[in-house]
Amino acid sequence: MFFIEQNSETIRFICFILAIIFFSIYEIYFPYYKKYKKNYSRLAVNFLFIVFDTIIVRLVFPVLVVGAALICSKYDIGILNLFSLPLWLSIIIALLLLDLGIWLQHYIFHYNCMFWVFHKIHHSDEKMDFSTALRFHPIEIILSTIIKSFYVILIGPPVVAVIIFEILINVVSIFNHSNIYIPKRFELILRKIIVTPNMHRIHHSIVKKETNSNFGFNLSIWDRIFGKYCHITHEKEKQLIIGLEEFNDIKNKSFLNLLAIPFKSK
């Protein structure tokens, strides 16, 4: 545990890079949509987002989420610090609560206009592959970091649980945005536990009802509990249209224009 805490940034970065390499190769050999053609300008835009987001977060909030967990641990702040639980049990409970927190945050980002203007940039991608997981407006990343930090202070999770969760966010997000083929029977079993690419692809559908469903990023249980799980799509899965209608008429989808779009919204 001490090793993970001392080397959290390095471990997180290595896992992130390995996930990108693994799922990008997986997409080449076992794609779900075989008709996808590589659009290098689109890939460049998505990678520019992750580079820009990383720089912004490192400059504005260098260690905010893990730092919040360290403060909670030191001063016994948060719900979990009210109880003397074994470390392993605290980690499990913390991971579940953090996962629920991200679900709630994602739900709010869809239904609150102030948040949606930034989150819709993620949904503006007209294709869905591993690089879509990198396409987040920096203001959304800043807001998300602040919200996660307050949530960490509320529940008081072990530091190692927050580190594990941050690693999971990176790796699982790349997985469930990937254009990868998973045998249908296995995928249906898998989605009873975790959010699969097929399940999350529905969330990126151009149909509004489908866009506002399947908010989970890791565990699929929250969508079922809160009645937001969508299994059957308006179109057949292979004909599912990805994106948002409001972006159909926008010809300039460069990185700089996508950055500016939220500030042009009425």
Tab-separated table of C-alpha atoms in Angstrom:
chain	number	residue	atom	x	y	z
A	1	MET	CA	0.000	0.000	0.000
A	2	PHE	CA	2.842	2.373	0.881
A	3	PHE	CA	4.462	1.739	-2.526
A	4	ILE	CA	1.191	2.618	-4.314
A	5	GLU	CA	0.805	5.827	-2.310
A	6	GLN	CA	4.390	6.926	-2.927
A	7	ASN	CA	4.296	6.175	-6.665
A	8	SER	CA	0.641	6.911	-7.465
A	9	GLU	CA	1.266	9.335	-10.347
A	10	THR	CA	3.752	7.023	-12.055
A	11	ILE	CA	1.499	3.974	-11.675
A	12	ARG	CA	-1.507	5.915	-12.941
A	13	PHE	CA	0.411	7.202	-15.982
A	14	ILE	CA	1.778	3.739	-16.869
A	15	CYS	CA	-1.685	2.139	-16.586
A	16	PHE	CA	-3.154	4.920	-18.734
A	17	ILE	CA	-0.555	4.493	-21.506
A	18	LEU	CA	-0.823	0.688	-21.424
A	19	ALA	CA	-4.616	0.912	-21.712
A	20	ILE	CA	-4.350	3.199	-24.753
A	21	ILE	CA	-1.835	0.863	-26.426
A	22	PHE	CA	-3.816	-2.303	-25.628
A	23	PHE	CA	-7.262	-1.087	-26.731
A	24	SER	CA	-5.983	0.752	-29.812
A	25	ILE	CA	-4.383	-2.520	-30.988
A	26	TYR	CA	-7.512	-4.482	-30.014
A	27	GLU	CA	-9.560	-2.106	-32.220
A	28	ILE	CA	-7.318	-2.755	-35.212
A	29	TYR	CA	-7.683	-6.541	-35.099
A	30	PHE	CA	-11.125	-7.019	-33.518
A	31	PRO	CA	-13.253	-3.905	-34.221
A	32	TYR	CA	-16.979	-3.748	-33.516
A	33	TYR	CA	-17.562	-1.325	-36.387
A	34	LYS	CA	-15.363	-2.597	-39.198
A	35	LYS	CA	-16.516	0.252	-41.478
A	36	TYR	CA	-14.684	2.830	-39.382
A	37	LYS	CA	-11.949	4.551	-41.318
A	38	LYS	CA	-9.094	6.179	-39.496
A	39	ASN	CA	-9.615	9.919	-39.285
A	40	TYR	CA	-6.265	11.219	-38.142
A	41	SER	CA	-7.440	14.813	-37.720
A	42	ARG	CA	-10.141	13.572	-35.318
A	43	LEU	CA	-7.606	11.489	-33.392
A	44	ALA	CA	-5.306	14.516	-33.212
A	45	VAL	CA	-8.130	16.638	-31.763
A	46	ASN	CA	-8.905	14.019	-29.105
A	47	PHE	CA	-5.251	13.674	-28.116
A	48	LEU	CA	-4.901	17.463	-27.952
A	49	PHE	CA	-7.707	17.472	-25.396
A	50	ILE	CA	-5.925	15.044	-23.067
A	51	VAL	CA	-2.631	16.944	-23.375
A	52	PHE	CA	-4.327	20.279	-22.697
A	53	ASP	CA	-6.463	18.832	-19.865
A	54	THR	CA	-3.427	17.305	-18.186
A	55	ILE	CA	-1.499	20.572	-18.314
A	56	ILE	CA	-4.460	22.562	-16.957
A	57	VAL	CA	-5.191	20.150	-14.100
A	58	ARG	CA	-1.520	19.895	-13.143
A	59	LEU	CA	-1.228	23.684	-13.071
A	60	VAL	CA	-4.508	24.424	-11.289
A	61	PHE	CA	-5.017	21.328	-9.129
A	62	PRO	CA	-1.729	19.380	-8.905
A	63	VAL	CA	-2.768	16.907	-6.169
A	64	LEU	CA	-6.310	17.940	-5.263
A	65	VAL	CA	-8.203	14.606	-5.152
A	66	VAL	CA	-5.451	12.504	-3.559
A	67	GLY	CA	-4.529	15.517	-1.419
A	68	ALA	CA	-8.113	15.644	-0.114
A	69	ALA	CA	-7.834	11.966	0.846
A	70	LEU	CA	-4.555	12.641	2.676
A	71	ILE	CA	-6.204	15.444	4.675
A	72	CYS	CA	-9.136	13.166	5.547
A	73	SER	CA	-6.757	10.448	6.705
A	74	LYS	CA	-4.662	12.823	8.795
A	75	TYR	CA	-7.556	14.595	10.549
A	76	ASP	CA	-10.143	11.746	10.539
A	77	ILE	CA	-12.536	13.655	8.282
A	78	GLY	CA	-15.402	11.929	6.478
A	79	ILE	CA	-18.009	9.241	7.070
A	80	LEU	CA	-15.681	6.233	6.845
A	81	ASN	CA	-13.340	7.726	9.444
A	82	LEU	CA	-16.171	7.589	11.986
A	83	PHE	CA	-15.850	3.795	12.029
A	84	SER	CA	-12.954	1.467	12.847
A	85	LEU	CA	-13.181	-0.761	9.779
A	86	PRO	CA	-10.510	-3.098	8.424
A	87	LEU	CA	-8.562	-1.439	5.600
A	88	TRP	CA	-9.773	-3.935	2.991
A	89	LEU	CA	-13.420	-3.285	3.880
A	90	SER	CA	-12.903	0.504	3.877
A	91	ILE	CA	-11.348	0.242	0.407
A	92	ILE	CA	-14.285	-1.770	-0.975
A	93	ILE	CA	-16.900	0.570	0.514
A	94	ALA	CA	-14.944	3.617	-0.661
A	95	LEU	CA	-14.688	2.289	-4.233
A	96	LEU	CA	-18.446	1.643	-4.314
A	97	LEU	CA	-19.259	5.103	-2.948
A	98	LEU	CA	-16.812	6.813	-5.301
A	99	ASP	CA	-18.320	4.936	-8.235
A	100	LEU	CA	-21.798	6.053	-7.170
A	101	GLY	CA	-20.481	9.609	-6.875
A	102	ILE	CA	-19.220	9.582	-10.465
A	103	TRP	CA	-22.593	8.217	-11.621
A	104	LEU	CA	-24.402	11.082	-9.875
A	105	GLN	CA	-21.944	13.615	-11.257
A	106	HIS	CA	-22.424	12.274	-14.781
A	107	TYR	CA	-26.209	12.438	-14.353
A	108	ILE	CA	-26.011	16.073	-13.201
A	109	PHE	CA	-23.708	16.987	-16.110
A	110	HIS	CA	-26.457	15.868	-18.487
A	111	TYR	CA	-29.431	17.528	-16.819
A	112	ASN	CA	-27.896	20.824	-15.645
A	113	CYS	CA	-27.380	23.326	-18.479
A	114	MET	CA	-24.361	24.929	-16.814
A	115	PHE	CA	-22.519	21.588	-16.862
A	116	TRP	CA	-23.970	20.242	-20.123
A	117	VAL	CA	-22.495	23.026	-22.280
A	118	PHE	CA	-19.056	21.627	-21.419
A	119	HIS	CA	-19.916	17.913	-21.242
A	120	LYS	CA	-21.526	17.968	-24.692
A	121	ILE	CA	-18.057	18.394	-26.212
A	122	HIS	CA	-17.389	14.796	-25.160
A	123	HIS	CA	-20.603	13.727	-26.933
A	124	SER	CA	-19.755	15.730	-30.053
A	125	ASP	CA	-17.508	12.924	-31.306
A	126	GLU	CA	-19.221	11.356	-34.329
A	127	LYS	CA	-17.349	8.108	-33.936
A	128	MET	CA	-16.613	6.186	-30.800
A	129	ASP	CA	-13.287	4.562	-30.118
A	130	PHE	CA	-10.619	4.568	-27.408
A	131	SER	CA	-9.723	8.192	-28.212
A	132	THR	CA	-13.255	9.394	-27.342
A	133	ALA	CA	-12.320	8.768	-23.702
A	134	LEU	CA	-9.747	11.569	-24.066
A	135	ARG	CA	-12.198	14.139	-25.435
A	136	PHE	CA	-13.260	16.241	-22.451
A	137	HIS	CA	-13.403	20.010	-22.240
A	138	PRO	CA	-10.825	21.305	-19.699
A	139	ILE	CA	-13.525	23.226	-17.792
A	140	GLU	CA	-15.383	19.940	-17.298
A	141	ILE	CA	-12.175	18.325	-16.010
A	142	ILE	CA	-11.691	21.194	-13.536
A	143	LEU	CA	-15.318	21.006	-12.356
A	144	SER	CA	-15.095	17.222	-12.075
A	145	THR	CA	-11.883	17.465	-10.032
A	146	ILE	CA	-13.479	19.923	-7.604
A	147	ILE	CA	-16.626	17.789	-7.229
A	148	LYS	CA	-14.592	14.610	-6.676
A	149	SER	CA	-12.487	16.351	-4.036
A	150	PHE	CA	-15.550	17.471	-2.075
A	151	TYR	CA	-16.977	13.961	-2.385
A	152	VAL	CA	-13.721	12.486	-1.059
A	153	ILE	CA	-13.886	14.859	1.936
A	154	LEU	CA	-17.483	13.766	2.571
A	155	ILE	CA	-16.829	10.004	2.630
A	156	GLY	CA	-13.241	10.012	3.983
A	157	PRO	CA	-11.850	7.081	1.944
A	158	PRO	CA	-8.398	5.523	2.475
A	159	VAL	CA	-5.757	7.223	0.320
A	160	VAL	CA	-5.002	3.974	-1.492
A	161	ALA	CA	-8.706	3.616	-2.422
A	162	VAL	CA	-8.669	7.034	-4.111
A	163	ILE	CA	-5.499	6.135	-6.028
A	164	ILE	CA	-7.005	2.831	-7.180
A	165	PHE	CA	-10.191	4.642	-8.188
A	166	GLU	CA	-8.307	7.282	-10.183
A	167	ILE	CA	-6.478	4.497	-12.042
A	168	LEU	CA	-9.813	2.749	-12.698
A	169	ILE	CA	-11.328	5.946	-14.108
A	170	ASN	CA	-8.568	6.155	-16.703
A	171	VAL	CA	-8.415	2.491	-17.698
A	172	VAL	CA	-12.150	1.665	-17.626
A	173	SER	CA	-13.048	4.847	-19.531
A	174	ILE	CA	-10.723	3.845	-22.372
A	175	PHE	CA	-12.185	0.323	-22.308
A	176	ASN	CA	-15.860	1.280	-22.469
A	177	HIS	CA	-15.325	3.852	-25.211
A	178	SER	CA	-13.351	1.422	-27.376
A	179	ASN	CA	-14.545	0.175	-30.745
A	180	ILE	CA	-13.897	-3.448	-29.810
A	181	TYR	CA	-15.772	-6.664	-30.481
A	182	ILE	CA	-16.839	-8.784	-27.505
A	183	PRO	CA	-18.862	-11.979	-28.163
A	184	LYS	CA	-22.523	-11.127	-27.525
A	185	ARG	CA	-23.248	-13.806	-24.926
A	186	PHE	CA	-20.177	-12.913	-22.912
A	187	GLU	CA	-20.885	-9.189	-23.286
A	188	LEU	CA	-24.427	-9.584	-21.886
A	189	ILE	CA	-23.026	-11.427	-18.862
A	190	LEU	CA	-20.259	-8.873	-18.438
A	191	ARG	CA	-22.626	-5.874	-18.508
A	192	LYS	CA	-24.534	-7.269	-15.519
A	193	ILE	CA	-21.461	-6.239	-13.526
A	194	ILE	CA	-19.537	-3.581	-15.457
A	195	VAL	CA	-20.221	-1.035	-18.193
A	196	THR	CA	-19.207	-2.570	-21.521
A	197	PRO	CA	-18.457	-0.692	-24.776
A	198	ASN	CA	-21.793	-1.851	-26.245
A	199	MET	CA	-23.666	-0.568	-23.197
A	200	HIS	CA	-21.841	2.757	-23.144
A	201	ARG	CA	-22.192	3.188	-26.920
A	202	ILE	CA	-25.949	3.567	-26.345
A	203	HIS	CA	-25.154	6.523	-24.076
A	204	HIS	CA	-23.417	8.191	-27.051
A	205	SER	CA	-26.425	7.662	-29.343
A	206	ILE	CA	-27.804	10.702	-31.182
A	207	VAL	CA	-31.275	9.792	-29.826
A	208	LYS	CA	-31.798	12.001	-26.752
A	209	LYS	CA	-33.554	9.324	-24.672
A	210	GLU	CA	-30.595	7.014	-25.205
A	211	THR	CA	-28.047	9.780	-24.556
A	212	ASN	CA	-29.735	10.295	-21.180
A	213	SER	CA	-29.294	6.681	-20.122
A	214	ASN	CA	-26.462	4.343	-19.102
A	215	PHE	CA	-24.586	6.942	-17.053
A	216	GLY	CA	-22.306	4.395	-15.359
A	217	PHE	CA	-18.588	4.419	-16.039
A	218	ASN	CA	-17.529	1.287	-14.151
A	219	LEU	CA	-20.316	-0.638	-12.392
A	220	SER	CA	-23.595	-1.051	-14.274
A	221	ILE	CA	-25.661	-1.512	-11.099
A	222	TRP	CA	-26.414	2.196	-10.575
A	223	ASP	CA	-28.244	2.568	-13.898
A	224	ARG	CA	-30.421	-0.407	-12.993
A	225	ILE	CA	-31.130	0.881	-9.475
A	226	PHE	CA	-32.054	4.397	-10.643
A	227	GLY	CA	-34.010	3.279	-13.703
A	228	LYS	CA	-31.572	4.687	-16.262
A	229	TYR	CA	-30.472	1.427	-17.848
A	230	CYS	CA	-31.160	1.165	-21.592
A	231	HIS	CA	-30.715	-2.172	-23.322
A	232	ILE	CA	-32.728	-1.854	-26.540
A	233	THR	CA	-31.786	0.968	-28.915
A	234	HIS	CA	-33.989	2.915	-31.362
A	235	GLU	CA	-31.806	1.681	-34.213
A	236	LYS	CA	-30.159	-1.709	-34.564
A	237	GLU	CA	-26.842	-1.731	-32.720
A	238	LYS	CA	-24.777	-1.784	-35.907
A	239	GLN	CA	-26.729	1.187	-37.296
A	240	LEU	CA	-26.487	3.263	-34.106
A	241	ILE	CA	-25.683	6.901	-34.930
A	242	ILE	CA	-23.154	8.454	-32.573
A	243	GLY	CA	-22.997	12.149	-31.644
A	244	LEU	CA	-25.308	15.114	-31.139
A	245	GLU	CA	-27.617	16.673	-33.723
A	246	GLU	CA	-26.540	20.216	-32.857
A	247	PHE	CA	-23.026	19.420	-34.101
A	248	ASN	CA	-24.194	18.216	-37.521
A	249	ASP	CA	-24.170	21.758	-38.935
A	250	ILE	CA	-20.856	22.714	-37.374
A	251	LYS	CA	-18.208	22.371	-40.085
A	252	ASN	CA	-15.266	23.589	-38.050
A	253	LYS	CA	-14.585	20.844	-35.515
A	254	SER	CA	-11.019	21.808	-34.807
A	255	PHE	CA	-9.620	21.626	-31.293
A	256	LEU	CA	-9.732	25.410	-30.801
A	257	ASN	CA	-13.310	25.729	-32.047
A	258	LEU	CA	-14.510	22.879	-29.819
A	259	LEU	CA	-12.845	24.647	-26.884
A	260	ALA	CA	-14.756	27.831	-27.720
A	261	ILE	CA	-18.199	26.316	-28.438
A	262	PRO	CA	-19.437	26.237	-24.778
A	263	PHE	CA	-18.811	29.966	-24.508
A	264	LYS	CA	-20.848	30.596	-27.668
A	265	SER	CA	-23.899	28.767	-26.305
A	266	LYS	CA	-26.954	30.868	-25.578
